[in-house]
Each structure stands twice: as structure tokens, then as C-alpha cells.
Amino acid sequence: MHWRCPLFLLLGHPHDPCCEAVRRELERRERKAVLTADPMAAPARFSWRLSNSGSEIRFEIRDACYSNDELEGVLVRSSGYVEPTGWRPEDLAYMQAESQAALLAWLWSLSCPVVNLYPAFVWYSPRAPLVSWLPLLRRSGLPAPPTLITNVDREARAFGAASGNGDGGIVYSPLATETRYLIGQGDDWRGIEAIARVVPVCLSPPHGAVEVVQVVGEATFWEREPAPAAIALEPALCRFAAAAGLSFVELVLAPVAGRLVVVAVEPQPRLERLAPGQRRAVANHLVDLLTDSRWRDAPAEPRRTVS
């Protein structure tokens, strides 16, 4: 059996609110959508034939077979998933790496709209620390908190003092995890010294209450009514999303020393952070991107909506 209507592939987990909202909007527009966590794992079937003259890909799911040209659009919300049951840890790690590499290569081979078409550094490190985004944030015109990576104790203490919090009130952010530690005085600094003897430490000032924004193409969606300083950053937010190759991205802003800065970048936005009306609007914009081949164009002035 072959569906002859356009197929939109939603690459994500079955209970992802974003995928569900996009699927409902596609169906409302009478478009066919299939949700799968991994198009290269059963029950789906994937075949990629490579030769000197080109490549041929066949993708089969739910008794229908498609070539690359027959896919109308892909929403990427997952980097693939290998069921761990029955695998030895070392074999599972190998299979996961191979599956992710093949999936990323396939997504980049598609000519249809792909939201988000992650670059490799995001694909393999979706929880990369903020410091890895700093050059792109600054080139886009987005301020970021001052950050120090060092293993020199006197530099760390001087940085803490310069942050306006005396000997305390600095944040230690391990580069390999999302955990954050507020460093005070005494034992806290002695702990930082002990860590710095082994690996450099990443330090930044503490921030105030956060403002969350999700950028979808040329539109910005705020978790709540943004402050004027946040509104002024909307063009830069869209420039950042375009420069990062992320047509759907979440950024967290917060005041540091009286200035609004970006304190986190989330390449896989959580739709549930927004109000119901906002979620429907985001899903509608995502479907617009999936159904419009011009979605790769440079962003214009952003359209702002709030709950």
C-alpha cells in the first residue's frame, strides 16, 4: 500500500506535546503526518544506496514506501532512539552513534523543509554549555553574562569580587552537566580551589528572574509579557536563530548587574512552557515552515506574540 498524498515526518517521541500539536495542525489542514522516534528502527525500514553517480534513499513506514523527493517536510525533535533492551552497554553506545550519524546525514540530504536541521555540534551536544554559544550570541548582537574559565585561584576570586558580590554570589557551572552551584564564602571557595587543581572551572555572576522566549522562523513567542528591554532584543534573537540554523529555538534571558542577557539556549524548546493559546500559535507557525519552501530565507522583522 502506498499513500499518494504528501507525507510530513515528525521525528520525536510519541508523547511530545510539540509533535502532537503539529500533527493536529497538519491534519486540520488535511495533510498526512507520521510521528516516529527513529525512522531507521523497526517498524520503519530505511535503505540508502550510494554510488559514484549519486544516492538513492527509500524510507518505508506503515506499509508505504517513499523516496527523498516524496517527503514534504520533516520536524526534528529527536536525534534518534535505540531501544536499550537486550543490548550490552558497549554495543548500545556503538549502535546509537552509528544510527545518529546516518540519521543526521539523511536529514541534510533532504530537499524539503526540515525544522530543525541541526548542525553537527548541536546534534551531538544538545545540552552544550552557554559558553559554546557565546561567539554566535555576540555576533548576533545578543548580550551574555561575563564568564571566566580558569584554574588559577586568584583569578577566580578576583572575578567573584568584580561581580559586585564580594567574596560570594558567583555561579559555578560544570561544563559537562546542566547543574549550577551558587558559590558563597569559606568552604565553597575551598571546594572551587580543589576542583581547579584538576580541571578549569567556569564561573559567571548570578542572574535575576528569567524571561523565556521561543523563536519560530521570524516570530517570537514569550512566556509572559516581555519587558521593553526584551522587546528591543527581538531582531537579534531572530538573527541568532538564523545564524545557528535553528528555525525553532528557545532562549532564556535574565538581568545580570542591571543588564538583560541571554543565560541559556535550548535547541529543543519545551512547548509546555507556553500558555495553550501560545502553543497553538507555535504549532501553526511550525506547520507554516514545514509547508513553505521559503522558510530558509533570511528573517525579517520578528512578529511578537504573548499569552
XYZ file of C-alpha atoms in Angstrom:
307
model
C 0.000 0.000 0.000
C 1.307 3.489 -0.907
C -0.113 6.796 0.250
C -0.022 9.221 -2.647
C -0.809 12.276 -0.523
C 2.137 14.376 0.776
C 3.871 12.948 3.835
C 5.166 15.062 6.701
C 7.502 13.234 9.052
C 7.573 14.231 12.720
C 10.768 12.919 14.264
C 10.134 12.844 18.010
C 8.866 10.895 20.975
C 5.219 9.725 20.966
C 4.140 11.922 23.876
C 5.984 15.095 22.874
C 3.422 17.955 23.171
C 5.094 19.801 20.298
C 4.837 16.881 17.872
C 1.235 16.276 18.895
C 0.293 19.921 18.358
C 1.971 19.993 14.933
C 0.324 16.714 13.929
C -3.115 18.083 14.856
C -2.498 21.262 12.866
C -1.312 19.295 9.823
C -4.380 17.078 9.992
C -6.582 20.152 10.322
C -5.060 21.321 7.045
C -5.749 17.854 5.587
C -2.084 16.877 5.414
C -0.703 13.444 6.239
C 1.688 13.298 9.219
C 3.588 10.348 10.699
C 5.271 10.503 14.103
C 8.267 8.282 14.824
C 11.118 8.385 17.344
C 13.576 6.871 14.838
C 12.923 6.340 11.102
C 15.825 3.877 10.991
C 14.414 1.481 13.573
C 11.635 -1.093 13.337
C 8.830 -0.996 12.368
C 10.181 1.576 9.892
C 12.593 0.448 7.171
C 15.358 2.544 5.684
C 17.572 1.880 2.651
C 20.322 4.176 1.363
C 22.180 3.076 -1.778
C 25.359 5.078 -2.516
C 27.340 5.075 -5.769
C 29.735 7.308 -7.698
C 26.818 8.748 -9.656
C 24.639 9.654 -6.681
C 22.484 8.162 -3.967
C 19.037 6.613 -3.714
C 17.057 6.526 -0.498
C 13.873 4.604 0.255
C 12.034 5.129 3.511
C 9.205 2.770 4.450
C 6.755 3.276 7.288
C 3.246 1.930 7.893
C 3.196 -0.090 4.656
C 4.131 2.879 2.475
C 7.470 3.494 0.762
C 8.860 6.953 -0.029
C 11.901 8.389 -1.732
C 13.547 11.607 -0.559
C 11.613 13.588 -3.164
C 8.283 12.329 -1.836
C 8.727 13.733 1.653
C 7.060 17.133 2.037
C 8.665 18.215 5.309
C 10.340 16.961 8.477
C 10.123 18.299 12.037
C 13.140 17.207 14.092
C 12.509 16.837 17.824
C 14.782 13.860 18.479
C 18.225 12.674 17.390
C 17.045 9.076 17.126
C 16.475 6.433 19.752
C 17.742 2.879 20.051
C 15.752 0.671 22.414
C 18.325 -0.408 25.051
C 16.652 -3.698 25.983
C 18.847 -6.661 25.068
C 21.963 -4.644 24.253
C 25.266 -4.718 26.097
C 26.269 -1.162 27.109
C 29.268 -1.024 24.770
C 27.230 -2.334 21.825
C 24.360 0.040 22.580
C 26.704 3.040 22.543
C 28.103 1.950 19.172
C 24.681 1.381 17.615
C 23.373 4.684 18.949
C 26.350 6.552 17.478
C 26.016 4.866 14.092
C 22.264 5.464 13.973
C 22.637 9.133 14.888
C 25.342 9.673 12.260
C 23.267 8.087 9.492
C 20.142 9.983 10.544
C 21.927 13.345 10.550
C 23.411 12.668 7.100
C 19.974 11.718 5.759
C 18.313 14.851 7.146
C 20.953 17.017 5.471
C 20.347 15.213 2.157
C 16.664 16.174 2.076
C 15.496 18.937 -0.243
C 12.206 19.517 1.603
C 11.893 21.885 4.589
C 13.475 20.403 7.725
C 12.705 22.032 11.080
C 15.176 21.913 12.871
C 18.031 20.892 10.586
C 20.592 20.732 13.393
C 24.252 21.362 12.643
C 26.509 18.579 13.884
C 27.722 20.430 17.001
C 24.109 20.770 18.210
C 23.082 17.287 17.102
C 25.747 15.609 19.221
C 25.689 18.109 22.104
C 22.083 19.309 22.543
C 22.867 20.326 26.140
C 26.021 22.253 25.311
C 27.020 24.837 27.939
C 26.271 28.501 27.351
C 29.953 29.250 26.734
C 29.793 27.264 23.489
C 27.139 29.700 22.201
C 28.942 32.901 23.247
C 30.639 33.740 19.910
C 27.387 33.301 17.963
C 25.381 35.243 20.550
C 27.780 38.169 20.349
C 27.895 38.161 16.529
C 24.076 38.280 16.551
C 24.027 41.262 18.880
C 22.820 39.400 21.963
C 24.473 40.177 25.312
C 25.669 37.323 27.508
C 26.885 37.263 31.112
C 30.602 37.743 31.732
C 32.210 34.326 32.051
C 35.583 33.101 33.263
C 37.117 29.673 32.689
C 40.261 29.262 34.770
C 42.273 27.028 37.049
C 44.029 29.954 38.759
C 42.590 30.607 42.201
C 43.470 34.309 42.407
C 41.804 34.938 39.037
C 38.671 33.141 40.174
C 38.488 35.136 43.406
C 39.143 38.423 41.585
C 36.362 37.615 39.134
C 33.987 36.891 42.012
C 34.869 40.177 43.695
C 34.451 42.122 40.436
C 30.947 40.730 40.023
C 29.768 43.050 42.772
C 29.044 40.323 45.283
C 32.170 40.452 47.407
C 33.592 37.023 48.196
C 30.340 35.206 47.409
C 27.489 35.136 44.974
C 29.308 33.658 41.981
C 27.904 30.726 39.988
C 29.985 27.645 39.201
C 28.790 25.833 36.061
C 30.389 22.451 35.293
C 30.925 22.251 31.542
C 29.769 18.632 31.321
C 26.410 18.948 33.124
C 23.454 21.325 33.469
C 23.892 21.590 37.248
C 24.659 25.031 38.674
C 26.148 25.888 42.084
C 25.952 29.240 43.865
C 29.326 29.803 45.494
C 29.389 31.719 48.759
C 32.323 32.120 51.112
C 34.736 29.869 53.003
C 34.175 26.197 52.255
C 32.544 26.965 48.884
C 35.676 28.677 47.578
C 37.899 25.966 49.012
C 35.822 23.493 47.003
C 36.343 25.546 43.847
C 40.087 25.581 44.541
C 40.091 21.791 44.858
C 38.236 21.357 41.562
C 40.508 23.837 39.783
C 43.539 21.729 40.675
C 42.112 19.023 38.420
C 40.119 20.864 35.719
C 39.396 24.524 34.897
C 36.238 25.935 36.476
C 33.586 28.004 34.665
C 32.294 30.978 36.656
C 29.661 33.638 35.956
C 27.611 36.120 38.015
C 24.178 35.102 39.362
C 21.127 36.373 37.478
C 17.639 37.543 38.357
C 14.193 36.342 37.273
C 14.153 34.786 33.806
C 12.168 35.618 30.687
C 11.664 32.745 28.241
C 11.229 33.277 24.511
C 10.765 30.763 21.710
C 11.796 31.811 18.202
C 9.949 30.146 15.314
C 11.228 31.317 11.953
C 10.598 35.066 12.018
C 8.243 35.053 15.006
C 8.957 35.334 18.720
C 6.738 33.863 21.451
C 7.219 34.985 25.050
C 6.249 33.018 28.127
C 4.815 36.241 29.543
C 4.584 39.897 28.501
C 8.192 40.913 27.832
C 9.865 43.984 29.269
C 10.851 46.798 26.879
C 14.498 45.715 27.102
C 13.478 42.220 25.971
C 11.394 43.563 23.068
C 14.410 45.539 21.865
C 16.345 42.255 21.514
C 13.803 40.559 19.216
C 15.628 41.301 15.927
C 18.860 39.963 17.446
C 17.034 36.850 18.682
C 15.898 36.097 15.135
C 19.383 36.766 13.774
C 20.786 34.287 16.265
C 18.255 31.593 15.307
C 19.015 32.054 11.609
C 22.790 32.078 12.147
C 22.588 28.935 14.280
C 20.488 27.172 11.645
C 17.702 26.673 14.184
C 14.266 27.608 12.907
C 12.803 26.665 16.305
C 14.858 27.540 19.383
C 14.281 28.666 22.958
C 16.357 31.289 24.739
C 16.282 32.297 28.393
C 17.055 35.901 29.302
C 17.630 37.387 32.745
C 19.121 40.514 34.308
C 22.774 40.405 35.352
C 24.155 43.515 37.057
C 21.175 45.504 35.777
C 21.510 44.368 32.142
C 19.296 41.827 30.344
C 21.427 38.999 28.924
C 20.988 35.502 27.495
C 21.634 32.914 30.210
C 20.599 29.716 28.377
C 19.996 28.358 24.874
C 17.681 25.367 24.374
C 17.743 23.808 20.861
C 14.739 21.612 21.749
C 12.115 24.049 23.086
C 9.503 22.795 25.515
C 6.125 23.799 24.166
C 4.509 23.166 27.551
C 6.234 26.275 28.923
C 3.770 28.412 26.978
C 0.068 29.049 27.540
C -2.401 26.945 25.475
C -3.059 29.755 23.023
C 0.664 30.236 22.532
C 1.168 26.522 21.911
C -1.402 26.547 19.127
C 0.245 29.614 17.611
C 3.697 27.983 17.719
C 2.325 24.808 16.119
C 0.676 26.898 13.419
C 3.963 28.680 12.657
C 5.869 25.381 12.606
C 3.413 23.990 10.071
C 3.814 27.163 8.029
C 7.560 26.479 7.920
C 7.057 22.825 7.029
C 4.725 23.673 4.154
C 6.658 26.663 2.774
C 9.934 26.078 0.921
C 10.863 29.730 1.566
C 11.331 29.099 5.278
C 15.128 29.199 4.828
C 15.034 32.880 3.793
C 16.763 35.457 5.998
C 14.415 36.564 8.785
C 12.570 39.847 8.520
C 11.434 41.928 11.466
C 10.053 39.492 14.061
C 6.366 39.156 14.841
C 5.822 39.099 18.603
C 3.003 37.336 20.414
C 2.426 36.826 24.129
C -0.007 34.819 26.190
